[in-house]
Amino acid sequence: MRDNTVKTLVIIPCYNEEENILAVVRRLQDTCPEADYLVVNDCSTDRSREILSAAGCRYLDLPVNLGIGGAVQSGYRYAMENGYDVTVQMDGDGQHDPAYLAAVVAPVADGTLDMAIGSRFITHEGFQTSFMRRLGINFLSGLIRLLTGCRVRDVTSGYRACNKAMTAYFARHYAEDYPEPEAIICALTEGFKVGEVPVVMQERQGGVSSIRALSSVYYMVKVSLSLVIYRLSRSRKGGKR
Amino acid sequence: MSLILQIVFLLGDLVFLGLIFLLIKRDRLSVRFGMLWLIFGGVWLVFAAVPWLLKVLRGFFRFQVVSNLVFTMLLAFVLLVLLTLSVAASLAARRMRQLAQSNALLEERVRRLEQQLKPGCGPDGDA
């Protein structure tokens, strides 16, 4: 988005999203034609890469599957190398509505926040996810509050905007798998300002979620452990930024 | 320990050390990881040559029998090797991730430049 000279890049991680990816890109282009975008194809095994190539989309093609963390981090590295002011993460499954892009970018562009998270749990409109997932999200939200003192409701939201400093940090340090909650605690303990803005999300438009029933237990254990270890290994740099 | 058993242990350990040297020489094993195995082989060579040392250690650590001490030492060594391998695997995964990302970033830049060089394409790759 180049209004008021804010150069914005939207990172769209993509793994086996042949059903959604083009629609997501087209919708973003139609809604926010000023914003640059970059699809990061995480070594998809379906026709995602062919579809992106044939449509002339801007994309990174990872030679091996790095997981969501590695894919998003590639986008942050791209943003840093190409001097973007604001970097936005947006899922490739159609859950995130580009109509809220300006709302997510605004607090970062005006310097209020270093990272703005699009939260579906402020106005409670639109897709609110299943009861069990909501339970997990509330647990992680409580854990982050306990460890940092800051309340973030939608800790697993992948719809988030970062300024240059935050982008540079994530380009160097970003969790491998299920990185969203860990990215929040990293940002908070490093002294970055993190906040939420209300957004309305939709149910995924097609394809399969990366978090399935069997991996849910692993998800909760891994993320909780990461949060605690990260917090214990670093003292909070309050008021640094 | 009987003399025959002692000779078997000594020869076995020398063969083991020779194998490690050979793997390092042929670049199948890096010196960094081979070092741990060489230290292990060296320690067992000393114990095989001077079994009396094991009896001293057994008394010092109050093990009932020498075999318990030997198995405990072996277990500790195996755990150390596993931990070392986990660290190495984590480091390798991080490096592989950085390399894959750099490769993808370069590939995108090359693709963009190739597009720009195509006849009839503008500076932004637009036809």
CSV table of C-alpha atoms in Angstrom, one decimal:
chain,number,residue,atom,x,y,z
A,1,MET,CA,0.0,0.0,0.0
A,2,ARG,CA,1.7,3.2,-1.1
A,3,ASP,CA,-0.7,5.8,0.3
A,4,ASN,CA,1.3,8.4,2.3
A,5,THR,CA,4.5,6.8,1.0
A,6,VAL,CA,4.0,3.7,3.1
A,7,LYS,CA,5.4,0.8,1.1
A,8,THR,CA,3.6,-2.3,2.0
A,9,LEU,CA,4.2,-6.0,1.2
A,10,VAL,CA,1.6,-8.7,1.9
A,11,ILE,CA,3.2,-12.1,2.5
A,12,ILE,CA,1.0,-15.0,1.6
A,13,PRO,CA,2.4,-18.4,2.6
A,14,CYS,CA,1.1,-21.2,0.4
A,15,TYR,CA,1.3,-24.9,0.9
A,16,ASN,CA,-1.0,-27.0,-1.3
A,17,GLU,CA,-3.5,-24.2,-1.8
A,18,GLU,CA,-4.3,-24.8,-5.5
A,19,GLU,CA,-8.0,-24.3,-4.8
A,20,ASN,CA,-7.6,-20.9,-3.0
A,21,ILE,CA,-4.4,-19.2,-3.9
A,22,LEU,CA,-5.3,-17.4,-7.1
A,23,ALA,CA,-8.7,-16.2,-5.7
A,24,VAL,CA,-6.8,-14.9,-2.6
A,25,VAL,CA,-4.3,-13.0,-4.8
A,26,ARG,CA,-7.0,-11.6,-7.1
A,27,ARG,CA,-9.1,-10.5,-4.2
A,28,LEU,CA,-6.2,-8.7,-2.6
A,29,GLN,CA,-5.3,-7.0,-5.9
A,30,ASP,CA,-8.9,-5.9,-6.4
A,31,THR,CA,-9.3,-4.6,-2.9
A,32,CYS,CA,-5.9,-3.1,-2.3
A,33,PRO,CA,-4.3,-2.5,-5.7
A,34,GLU,CA,-1.6,-0.3,-4.1
A,35,ALA,CA,-0.2,-3.1,-1.9
A,36,ASP,CA,2.6,-5.3,-3.2
A,37,TYR,CA,2.2,-9.0,-2.5
A,38,LEU,CA,4.5,-12.0,-2.4
A,39,VAL,CA,3.2,-15.6,-2.4
A,40,VAL,CA,5.7,-18.0,-0.7
A,41,ASN,CA,5.2,-21.4,-2.2
A,42,ASP,CA,6.4,-23.8,0.5
A,43,CYS,CA,7.3,-26.6,-1.9
A,44,SER,CA,3.7,-27.5,-2.5
A,45,THR,CA,3.0,-31.0,-3.8
A,46,ASP,CA,-0.1,-29.9,-5.8
A,47,ARG,CA,-0.3,-27.5,-8.7
A,48,SER,CA,0.1,-24.3,-6.7
A,49,ARG,CA,3.4,-23.3,-8.3
A,50,GLU,CA,2.2,-23.9,-11.8
A,51,ILE,CA,-0.9,-21.9,-11.1
A,52,LEU,CA,1.1,-19.0,-9.7
A,53,SER,CA,3.6,-19.1,-12.6
A,54,ALA,CA,0.9,-19.3,-15.3
A,55,ALA,CA,-1.0,-16.3,-13.7
A,56,GLY,CA,2.2,-14.2,-13.6
A,57,CYS,CA,2.0,-13.8,-9.8
A,58,ARG,CA,5.0,-12.7,-7.8
A,59,TYR,CA,6.1,-15.7,-5.8
A,60,LEU,CA,9.0,-17.3,-4.0
A,61,ASP,CA,9.5,-21.0,-4.7
A,62,LEU,CA,11.1,-22.8,-1.7
A,63,PRO,CA,13.1,-25.8,-2.9
A,64,VAL,CA,12.2,-27.8,0.3
A,65,ASN,CA,9.2,-27.6,2.6
A,66,LEU,CA,10.2,-25.4,5.6
A,67,GLY,CA,6.8,-25.2,7.3
A,68,ILE,CA,4.8,-22.0,7.9
A,69,GLY,CA,7.5,-20.4,10.0
A,70,GLY,CA,10.2,-20.8,7.4
A,71,ALA,CA,7.9,-19.7,4.6
A,72,VAL,CA,6.8,-16.5,6.3
A,73,GLN,CA,10.4,-15.8,7.4
A,74,SER,CA,11.4,-15.9,3.7
A,75,GLY,CA,8.8,-13.2,3.1
A,76,TYR,CA,10.2,-11.1,5.9
A,77,ARG,CA,13.7,-11.5,4.4
A,78,TYR,CA,12.3,-10.4,1.0
A,79,ALA,CA,10.6,-7.4,2.6
A,80,MET,CA,13.8,-6.4,4.4
A,81,GLU,CA,16.0,-6.7,1.2
A,82,ASN,CA,13.5,-4.7,-0.8
A,83,GLY,CA,13.0,-1.9,1.8
A,84,TYR,CA,9.3,-2.2,2.6
A,85,ASP,CA,8.0,0.0,5.4
A,86,VAL,CA,5.2,-2.4,6.5
A,87,THR,CA,5.0,-6.1,6.1
A,88,VAL,CA,1.7,-7.9,6.4
A,89,GLN,CA,1.1,-11.6,6.8
A,90,MET,CA,-2.1,-13.0,5.3
A,91,ASP,CA,-3.1,-16.7,5.0
A,92,GLY,CA,-3.3,-18.3,1.6
A,93,ASP,CA,-6.6,-20.2,2.4
A,94,GLY,CA,-8.9,-17.2,2.0
A,95,GLN,CA,-9.7,-16.8,5.8
A,96,HIS,CA,-8.3,-13.2,5.9
A,97,ASP,CA,-10.4,-10.5,4.2
A,98,PRO,CA,-8.2,-7.9,2.4
A,99,ALA,CA,-10.9,-5.4,3.2
A,100,TYR,CA,-9.3,-5.2,6.7
A,101,LEU,CA,-5.8,-4.7,5.4
A,102,ALA,CA,-5.9,-0.9,5.9
A,103,ALA,CA,-7.2,-1.4,9.4
A,104,VAL,CA,-4.4,-3.8,10.3
A,105,VAL,CA,-1.7,-1.6,8.7
A,106,ALA,CA,-2.9,1.7,10.1
A,107,PRO,CA,-1.5,1.4,13.7
A,108,VAL,CA,1.8,0.2,12.4
A,109,ALA,CA,2.1,2.9,9.7
A,110,ASP,CA,1.3,5.7,12.2
A,111,GLY,CA,3.9,4.4,14.7
A,112,THR,CA,1.4,3.4,17.4
A,113,LEU,CA,2.4,-0.3,17.2
A,114,ASP,CA,5.4,-2.4,16.0
A,115,MET,CA,3.1,-5.3,15.3
A,116,ALA,CA,-0.7,-5.2,14.8
A,117,ILE,CA,-2.6,-8.4,15.0
A,118,GLY,CA,-6.0,-8.8,13.3
A,119,SER,CA,-8.2,-10.3,16.0
A,120,ARG,CA,-11.5,-12.0,15.5
A,121,PHE,CA,-12.2,-12.0,19.2
A,122,ILE,CA,-12.7,-8.3,19.8
A,123,THR,CA,-16.1,-7.8,18.0
A,124,HIS,CA,-16.8,-11.6,17.8
A,125,GLU,CA,-18.1,-11.2,14.3
A,126,GLY,CA,-17.6,-13.7,11.5
A,127,PHE,CA,-15.9,-17.1,11.7
A,128,GLN,CA,-15.0,-17.8,15.4
A,129,THR,CA,-13.3,-21.3,15.0
A,130,SER,CA,-14.3,-24.5,16.8
A,131,PHE,CA,-14.9,-24.8,20.5
A,132,MET,CA,-11.8,-26.9,21.1
A,133,ARG,CA,-9.5,-24.6,19.2
A,134,ARG,CA,-11.0,-21.6,21.0
A,135,LEU,CA,-10.1,-23.4,24.2
A,136,GLY,CA,-6.5,-23.8,23.1
A,137,ILE,CA,-6.3,-20.2,21.9
A,138,ASN,CA,-7.6,-19.0,25.3
A,139,PHE,CA,-5.1,-21.2,27.1
A,140,LEU,CA,-2.2,-19.8,25.1
A,141,SER,CA,-3.5,-16.3,25.5
A,142,GLY,CA,-3.6,-16.8,29.2
A,143,LEU,CA,-0.1,-18.2,29.2
A,144,ILE,CA,1.3,-15.2,27.3
A,145,ARG,CA,-0.5,-12.9,29.7
A,146,LEU,CA,1.0,-14.7,32.6
A,147,LEU,CA,4.5,-14.6,31.1
A,148,THR,CA,4.5,-11.1,29.8
A,149,GLY,CA,1.6,-9.3,31.5
A,150,CYS,CA,0.2,-8.3,28.1
A,151,ARG,CA,-3.2,-9.5,26.9
A,152,VAL,CA,-3.4,-10.7,23.3
A,153,ARG,CA,-6.7,-12.4,22.5
A,154,ASP,CA,-6.2,-13.9,19.1
A,155,VAL,CA,-2.7,-15.4,19.6
A,156,THR,CA,-3.0,-17.8,16.6
A,157,SER,CA,-4.1,-15.1,14.1
A,158,GLY,CA,-1.9,-15.1,11.1
A,159,TYR,CA,-3.2,-11.8,9.9
A,160,ARG,CA,-0.7,-9.3,11.2
A,161,ALA,CA,1.3,-6.2,10.2
A,162,CYS,CA,4.8,-5.4,11.2
A,163,ASN,CA,7.0,-2.3,10.9
A,164,LYS,CA,10.6,-2.2,9.6
A,165,ALA,CA,12.2,-3.0,12.9
A,166,MET,CA,9.9,-5.9,13.6
A,167,THR,CA,10.3,-7.2,10.0
A,168,ALA,CA,14.1,-7.1,10.5
A,169,TYR,CA,13.8,-9.0,13.8
A,170,PHE,CA,11.6,-11.7,12.2
A,171,ALA,CA,13.9,-11.9,9.2
A,172,ARG,CA,16.6,-13.1,11.7
A,173,HIS,CA,14.5,-14.9,14.4
A,174,TYR,CA,11.2,-16.8,13.6
A,175,ALA,CA,9.9,-20.1,14.9
A,176,GLU,CA,9.8,-23.0,12.6
A,177,ASP,CA,6.4,-24.5,13.1
A,178,TYR,CA,3.2,-23.0,14.6
A,179,PRO,CA,5.0,-19.7,15.0
A,180,GLU,CA,2.2,-17.2,15.7
A,181,PRO,CA,2.1,-17.3,19.5
A,182,GLU,CA,5.9,-17.6,19.8
A,183,ALA,CA,6.3,-14.5,17.5
A,184,ILE,CA,4.1,-12.6,20.0
A,185,ILE,CA,6.2,-13.5,23.0
A,186,CYS,CA,9.4,-12.8,21.1
A,187,ALA,CA,8.2,-9.4,20.1
A,188,LEU,CA,7.0,-8.5,23.7
A,189,THR,CA,10.1,-9.7,25.4
A,190,GLU,CA,12.3,-7.8,22.9
A,191,GLY,CA,10.4,-4.6,23.8
A,192,PHE,CA,8.3,-4.2,20.7
A,193,LYS,CA,4.8,-2.8,21.0
A,194,VAL,CA,2.1,-5.4,20.1
A,195,GLY,CA,-1.6,-4.7,19.9
A,196,GLU,CA,-4.8,-6.0,18.2
A,197,VAL,CA,-7.3,-4.6,15.8
A,198,PRO,CA,-10.7,-6.0,15.2
A,199,VAL,CA,-11.2,-8.0,11.9
A,200,VAL,CA,-13.8,-10.4,10.6
A,201,MET,CA,-12.4,-13.7,9.4
A,202,GLN,CA,-14.0,-16.3,7.1
A,203,GLU,CA,-13.9,-20.0,7.2
A,204,ARG,CA,-11.2,-21.4,4.9
A,205,GLN,CA,-12.4,-21.5,1.3
A,206,GLY,CA,-11.0,-24.9,0.5
A,207,GLY,CA,-8.0,-27.2,1.0
A,208,VAL,CA,-7.0,-28.7,4.4
A,209,SER,CA,-5.8,-26.9,7.6
A,210,SER,CA,-2.2,-27.6,8.7
A,211,ILE,CA,-3.4,-28.2,12.3
A,212,ARG,CA,-5.3,-31.5,12.3
A,213,ALA,CA,-6.7,-33.5,15.2
A,214,LEU,CA,-3.7,-35.6,15.7
A,215,SER,CA,-1.2,-32.8,15.7
A,216,SER,CA,-3.3,-30.6,18.1
A,217,VAL,CA,-1.7,-32.2,21.1
A,218,TYR,CA,1.8,-31.7,19.7
A,219,TYR,CA,0.8,-28.1,18.8
A,220,MET,CA,-0.3,-27.3,22.4
A,221,VAL,CA,2.7,-28.9,24.0
A,222,LYS,CA,5.3,-27.5,21.6
A,223,VAL,CA,3.9,-24.0,21.7
A,224,SER,CA,3.5,-23.9,25.5
A,225,LEU,CA,7.0,-25.2,26.0
A,226,SER,CA,8.4,-22.7,23.5
A,227,LEU,CA,6.7,-19.8,25.2
A,228,VAL,CA,7.9,-20.8,28.7
A,229,ILE,CA,11.5,-21.5,27.5
A,230,TYR,CA,11.7,-18.3,25.5
A,231,ARG,CA,10.4,-16.2,28.4
A,232,LEU,CA,12.7,-17.8,30.9
A,233,SER,CA,15.7,-17.4,28.7
A,234,ARG,CA,15.2,-13.7,28.2
A,235,SER,CA,14.5,-10.8,30.5
A,236,ARG,CA,12.0,-8.4,29.2
A,237,LYS,CA,13.4,-5.2,27.6
A,238,GLY,CA,10.6,-2.9,28.7
A,239,GLY,CA,10.3,0.5,27.0
A,240,LYS,CA,13.1,-0.2,24.6
A,241,ARG,CA,11.0,0.9,21.7
B,1,MET,CA,39.0,-60.2,33.8
B,2,SER,CA,40.7,-63.1,32.1
B,3,LEU,CA,43.7,-62.5,29.8
B,4,ILE,CA,41.8,-63.8,26.7
B,5,LEU,CA,38.9,-61.4,27.4
B,6,GLN,CA,41.3,-58.6,27.9
B,7,ILE,CA,43.1,-59.4,24.6
B,8,VAL,CA,39.7,-59.5,22.8
B,9,PHE,CA,38.7,-56.1,24.3
B,10,LEU,CA,42.0,-54.6,23.3
B,11,LEU,CA,41.9,-55.9,19.7
B,12,GLY,CA,38.2,-54.9,19.4
B,13,ASP,CA,38.9,-51.4,20.6
B,14,LEU,CA,41.9,-51.1,18.3
B,15,VAL,CA,39.7,-52.2,15.3
B,16,PHE,CA,37.1,-49.6,16.5
B,17,LEU,CA,39.7,-46.8,16.6
B,18,GLY,CA,41.1,-47.9,13.2
B,19,LEU,CA,37.6,-47.7,11.8
B,20,ILE,CA,37.0,-44.2,13.2
B,21,PHE,CA,40.4,-43.1,11.7
B,22,LEU,CA,39.5,-44.6,8.4
B,23,LEU,CA,36.1,-42.9,8.3
B,24,ILE,CA,37.7,-39.5,9.1
B,25,LYS,CA,40.5,-40.1,6.5
B,26,ARG,CA,37.9,-40.9,3.8
B,27,ASP,CA,35.8,-37.8,4.7
B,28,ARG,CA,32.8,-40.0,5.8
B,29,LEU,CA,33.0,-38.6,9.3
B,30,SER,CA,34.1,-35.1,10.3
B,31,VAL,CA,36.8,-34.6,12.9
B,32,ARG,CA,34.3,-32.7,14.9
B,33,PHE,CA,32.0,-35.7,15.5
B,34,GLY,CA,34.8,-38.3,15.2
B,35,MET,CA,36.5,-36.7,18.2
B,36,LEU,CA,33.8,-37.9,20.6
B,37,TRP,CA,34.2,-41.5,19.3
B,38,LEU,CA,38.0,-41.3,19.5
B,39,ILE,CA,37.8,-40.1,23.1
B,40,PHE,CA,35.4,-43.0,23.8
B,41,GLY,CA,37.7,-45.5,22.1
B,42,GLY,CA,40.7,-44.0,23.9
B,43,VAL,CA,39.0,-44.3,27.3
B,44,TRP,CA,38.0,-48.0,26.7
B,45,LEU,CA,41.5,-48.7,25.4
B,46,VAL,CA,42.9,-47.6,28.8
B,47,PHE,CA,40.3,-49.7,30.7
B,48,ALA,CA,41.0,-52.7,28.5
B,49,ALA,CA,44.8,-52.3,29.0
B,50,VAL,CA,44.5,-51.6,32.8
B,51,PRO,CA,41.3,-53.3,34.1
B,52,TRP,CA,42.4,-52.5,37.6
B,53,LEU,CA,41.3,-48.9,37.0
B,54,LEU,CA,37.7,-50.1,36.7
B,55,LYS,CA,37.9,-51.8,40.1
B,56,VAL,CA,39.2,-48.5,41.6
B,57,LEU,CA,36.3,-46.6,40.0
B,58,ARG,CA,33.8,-49.2,41.2
B,59,GLY,CA,35.0,-48.8,44.8
B,60,PHE,CA,35.0,-45.0,44.5
B,61,PHE,CA,31.5,-44.7,43.2
B,62,ARG,CA,30.3,-47.7,45.4
B,63,PHE,CA,29.0,-49.9,42.6
B,64,GLN,CA,28.3,-53.5,43.7
B,65,VAL,CA,29.9,-55.0,40.6
B,66,VAL,CA,32.1,-53.7,37.8
B,67,SER,CA,29.6,-54.6,35.1
B,68,ASN,CA,27.1,-52.0,36.6
B,69,LEU,CA,29.8,-49.3,36.3
B,70,VAL,CA,30.6,-50.3,32.7
B,71,PHE,CA,26.9,-50.2,31.7
B,72,THR,CA,26.3,-46.9,33.4
B,73,MET,CA,29.3,-45.4,31.6
B,74,LEU,CA,28.1,-46.8,28.3
B,75,LEU,CA,24.6,-45.4,28.9
B,76,ALA,CA,26.0,-42.0,29.8
B,77,PHE,CA,28.2,-42.0,26.6
B,78,VAL,CA,25.2,-43.0,24.4
B,79,LEU,CA,23.1,-40.2,25.9
B,80,LEU,CA,26.0,-37.7,25.3
B,81,VAL,CA,26.2,-38.9,21.6
B,82,LEU,CA,22.4,-38.5,21.2
B,83,LEU,CA,22.5,-35.0,22.7
B,84,THR,CA,25.4,-34.1,20.4
B,85,LEU,CA,23.5,-35.4,17.4
B,86,SER,CA,20.3,-33.5,18.4
B,87,VAL,CA,22.3,-30.3,18.6
B,88,ALA,CA,23.9,-31.0,15.2
B,89,ALA,CA,20.6,-31.8,13.6
B,90,SER,CA,19.1,-28.6,15.0
B,91,LEU,CA,22.0,-26.5,13.7
B,92,ALA,CA,21.9,-28.3,10.3
B,93,ALA,CA,18.1,-27.6,10.1
B,94,ARG,CA,18.6,-23.9,10.8
B,95,ARG,CA,21.3,-23.7,8.2
B,96,MET,CA,19.3,-25.6,5.7
B,97,ARG,CA,16.4,-23.3,6.3
B,98,GLN,CA,18.5,-20.2,5.7
B,99,LEU,CA,20.0,-21.8,2.6
B,100,ALA,CA,16.6,-22.7,1.1
B,101,GLN,CA,15.3,-19.2,1.8
B,102,SER,CA,18.4,-17.6,0.1
B,103,ASN,CA,18.0,-19.9,-2.8
B,104,ALA,CA,14.3,-19.0,-3.2
B,105,LEU,CA,15.1,-15.2,-2.9
B,106,LEU,CA,17.8,-15.5,-5.6
B,107,GLU,CA,15.6,-17.6,-7.9
B,108,GLU,CA,12.9,-15.0,-7.7
B,109,ARG,CA,15.4,-12.2,-8.5
B,110,VAL,CA,16.7,-14.2,-11.5
B,111,ARG,CA,13.1,-15.0,-12.7
B,112,ARG,CA,12.3,-11.3,-12.5
B,113,LEU,CA,15.4,-10.2,-14.4
B,114,GLU,CA,14.8,-12.8,-17.1
B,115,GLN,CA,11.3,-11.5,-17.4
B,116,GLN,CA,12.6,-8.0,-17.9
B,117,LEU,CA,15.1,-9.1,-20.5
B,118,LYS,CA,12.4,-10.8,-22.6
B,119,PRO,CA,11.7,-8.8,-25.8
B,120,GLY,CA,8.7,-6.6,-25.5
B,121,CYS,CA,8.8,-6.5,-21.7
B,122,GLY,CA,8.9,-3.2,-19.8
B,123,PRO,CA,11.2,-2.6,-16.8
B,124,ASP,CA,8.6,-4.1,-14.5
B,125,GLY,CA,8.2,-7.2,-16.6
B,126,ASP,CA,4.9,-5.9,-18.1
B,127,ALA,CA,4.3,-6.8,-21.7
